[in-house]
């Protein structure tokens, strides 16, 4: 959840605006940013993925037609693309957000083949459970921050109980 906190701290308003625009949980978007790039808008992955939300070239071109590949490094555009893409995936999966989130990482076709037991997801199989856990920790951290001076103080207080 650390990367989510970094991204949220810099782009909270954008996560909220995009979440509202596309009907996507802004905490989920921030969590995914944390997992995808550690909250770094200049991150470059090993498979042509780039930017805060780690878009590969074909997906970027599909979701953000008319934008240059270098625009993946614009955090606001990257968040916009993620909200738009997650919404599209959710609609394609008949509203199943779990399938949409898993598809964000593995591709919708791969996820659907895994659901039909036609192929395993291999290393991508951990993406959805990691997102779900990290999102819960991130939201808890935000709640803890609003009630006391900081997450670390709460963790220390709980450890002493």
Coordinates of C-alpha atoms in Angstrom, one line a residue:
X1 CA 0.0 0.0 0.0
X2 CA 3.1 2.3 0.2
X3 CA 3.1 3.0 -3.5
X4 CA -0.6 3.8 -3.4
X5 CA 0.0 6.3 -0.6
X6 CA 2.7 8.0 -2.7
X7 CA 0.4 8.2 -5.7
X8 CA -2.6 9.4 -3.6
X9 CA -0.5 12.1 -2.0
X10 CA 0.4 13.6 -5.3
X11 CA -2.7 12.9 -7.4
X12 CA -5.6 12.5 -5.0
X13 CA -7.8 15.0 -6.9
X14 CA -7.2 13.2 -10.2
X15 CA -8.0 9.8 -8.7
X16 CA -11.2 11.2 -7.3
X17 CA -12.2 13.0 -10.5
X18 CA -11.5 10.0 -12.7
X19 CA -13.2 7.7 -10.3
X20 CA -16.3 9.8 -10.4
X21 CA -16.2 10.1 -14.2
X22 CA -15.9 6.4 -14.9
X23 CA -17.6 5.0 -11.8
X24 CA -14.4 3.4 -10.5
X25 CA -13.3 3.4 -6.9
X26 CA -10.6 6.0 -6.6
X27 CA -8.8 4.0 -3.8
X28 CA -8.7 1.1 -6.2
X29 CA -7.1 3.2 -8.9
X30 CA -4.5 4.5 -6.4
X31 CA -3.8 1.0 -5.2
X32 CA -3.3 -0.2 -8.8
X33 CA -0.9 2.8 -9.4
X34 CA 1.0 1.7 -6.3
X35 CA 1.3 -1.9 -7.5
X36 CA 2.0 -1.0 -11.1
X37 CA 4.7 1.7 -10.7
X38 CA 5.2 2.2 -6.9
X39 CA 3.5 5.6 -7.5
X40 CA 6.2 6.7 -9.9
X41 CA 4.8 8.4 -13.1
X42 CA 8.2 7.9 -14.8
X43 CA 8.3 4.2 -14.2
X44 CA 9.3 1.9 -17.1
X45 CA 8.6 -1.8 -16.9
X46 CA 10.2 -4.7 -18.7
X47 CA 7.5 -5.3 -21.2
X48 CA 6.9 -1.9 -22.9
X49 CA 4.8 -0.8 -19.9
X50 CA 5.3 2.8 -18.9
X51 CA 4.0 5.5 -16.7
X52 CA 2.1 5.7 -13.4
X53 CA -0.5 3.1 -14.5
X54 CA 2.0 1.0 -16.6
X55 CA 0.3 0.9 -20.0
X56 CA 1.8 -1.1 -22.8
X57 CA 1.8 0.6 -26.2
X58 CA -1.1 -1.3 -27.9
X59 CA -3.4 -0.8 -24.9
X60 CA -2.5 2.9 -24.6
X61 CA -3.2 3.4 -28.3
X62 CA -6.6 1.6 -28.0
X63 CA -7.7 3.4 -24.8
X64 CA -6.2 6.9 -25.6
X65 CA -6.4 7.3 -29.4
X66 CA -4.8 10.5 -30.6
X67 CA -2.3 10.6 -27.7
X68 CA 1.4 10.0 -28.1
X69 CA 3.1 7.0 -26.3
X70 CA 5.1 9.5 -24.3
X71 CA 1.9 10.8 -22.8
X72 CA 1.8 7.6 -20.7
X73 CA 4.3 9.5 -18.5
X74 CA 1.7 12.3 -17.8
X75 CA 0.2 11.1 -14.5
X76 CA -3.2 12.7 -15.0
X77 CA -3.5 11.1 -18.5
X78 CA -2.3 7.8 -17.2
X79 CA -5.0 7.8 -14.4
X80 CA -7.6 8.9 -16.9
X81 CA -6.6 6.0 -19.2
X82 CA -6.8 3.6 -16.2
X83 CA -10.2 4.7 -15.2
X84 CA -11.5 4.5 -18.8
X85 CA -9.9 1.1 -19.3
X86 CA -11.1 -0.4 -16.1
X87 CA -14.6 0.8 -16.8
X88 CA -14.4 -0.8 -20.3
X89 CA -13.1 -4.1 -18.9
X90 CA -15.8 -4.1 -16.3
X91 CA -18.5 -3.7 -18.9
X92 CA -16.9 -6.4 -21.0
X93 CA -17.0 -8.7 -18.0
X94 CA -20.7 -8.0 -17.3
X95 CA -19.8 -5.8 -14.4
X96 CA -17.5 -8.2 -12.7
X97 CA -14.9 -6.0 -11.1
X98 CA -12.7 -8.9 -10.1
X99 CA -12.5 -10.0 -13.7
X100 CA -11.8 -6.4 -14.8
X101 CA -9.0 -5.9 -12.3
X102 CA -7.4 -9.2 -13.2
X103 CA -7.8 -8.3 -16.9
X104 CA -6.0 -5.0 -16.3
X105 CA -2.9 -7.0 -15.6
X106 CA -3.3 -10.2 -17.6
X107 CA -5.6 -9.2 -20.5
X108 CA -9.3 -10.0 -20.8
X109 CA -8.8 -12.9 -23.2
X110 CA -6.3 -14.5 -20.9
X111 CA -8.5 -14.1 -17.9
X112 CA -11.6 -15.5 -19.8
X113 CA -9.5 -18.5 -20.9
X114 CA -8.4 -19.1 -17.3
X115 CA -12.0 -18.9 -16.1
X116 CA -12.9 -21.6 -18.7
X117 CA -9.9 -23.7 -17.5
X118 CA -8.3 -23.5 -20.9
X119 CA -5.0 -22.0 -19.6
X120 CA -3.5 -20.9 -16.3
X121 CA -2.7 -17.3 -15.5
X122 CA 0.7 -18.3 -14.1
X123 CA 2.5 -15.3 -12.5
X124 CA -0.5 -13.0 -13.1
X125 CA -2.7 -15.1 -10.8
X126 CA -1.5 -13.2 -7.8
X127 CA -2.5 -9.7 -9.2
X128 CA -6.1 -9.7 -8.0
X129 CA -5.5 -10.9 -4.5
X130 CA -2.6 -8.5 -4.1
X131 CA -4.8 -5.6 -5.3
X132 CA -7.6 -6.6 -2.9
X133 CA -5.3 -6.8 0.1
X134 CA -3.4 -3.7 -0.8
X135 CA -6.5 -1.7 -1.3
X136 CA -7.9 -2.7 2.1
X137 CA -4.6 -1.8 3.8
X138 CA -4.5 1.5 1.9
X139 CA -8.0 2.5 2.9
X140 CA -7.3 1.5 6.5
X141 CA -4.1 3.6 6.4
X142 CA -6.1 6.6 5.2
X143 CA -8.7 6.1 8.0
X144 CA -5.9 5.8 10.6
X145 CA -4.2 8.9 9.3
X146 CA -7.4 10.9 9.7
X147 CA -7.9 9.8 13.3
X148 CA -4.3 10.2 14.6
X149 CA -1.1 11.9 13.5
X150 CA -0.1 9.0 11.1
X151 CA -0.2 5.4 10.1
X152 CA 3.0 4.5 11.7
X153 CA 1.8 5.8 15.1
X154 CA -1.3 3.6 14.8
X155 CA 0.7 0.5 13.9
X156 CA 3.0 1.1 16.9
X157 CA 0.0 1.6 19.2
X158 CA -1.7 -1.6 17.9
X159 CA 1.6 -3.5 18.3
X160 CA 1.7 -2.6 22.0
X161 CA -1.8 -3.8 22.7

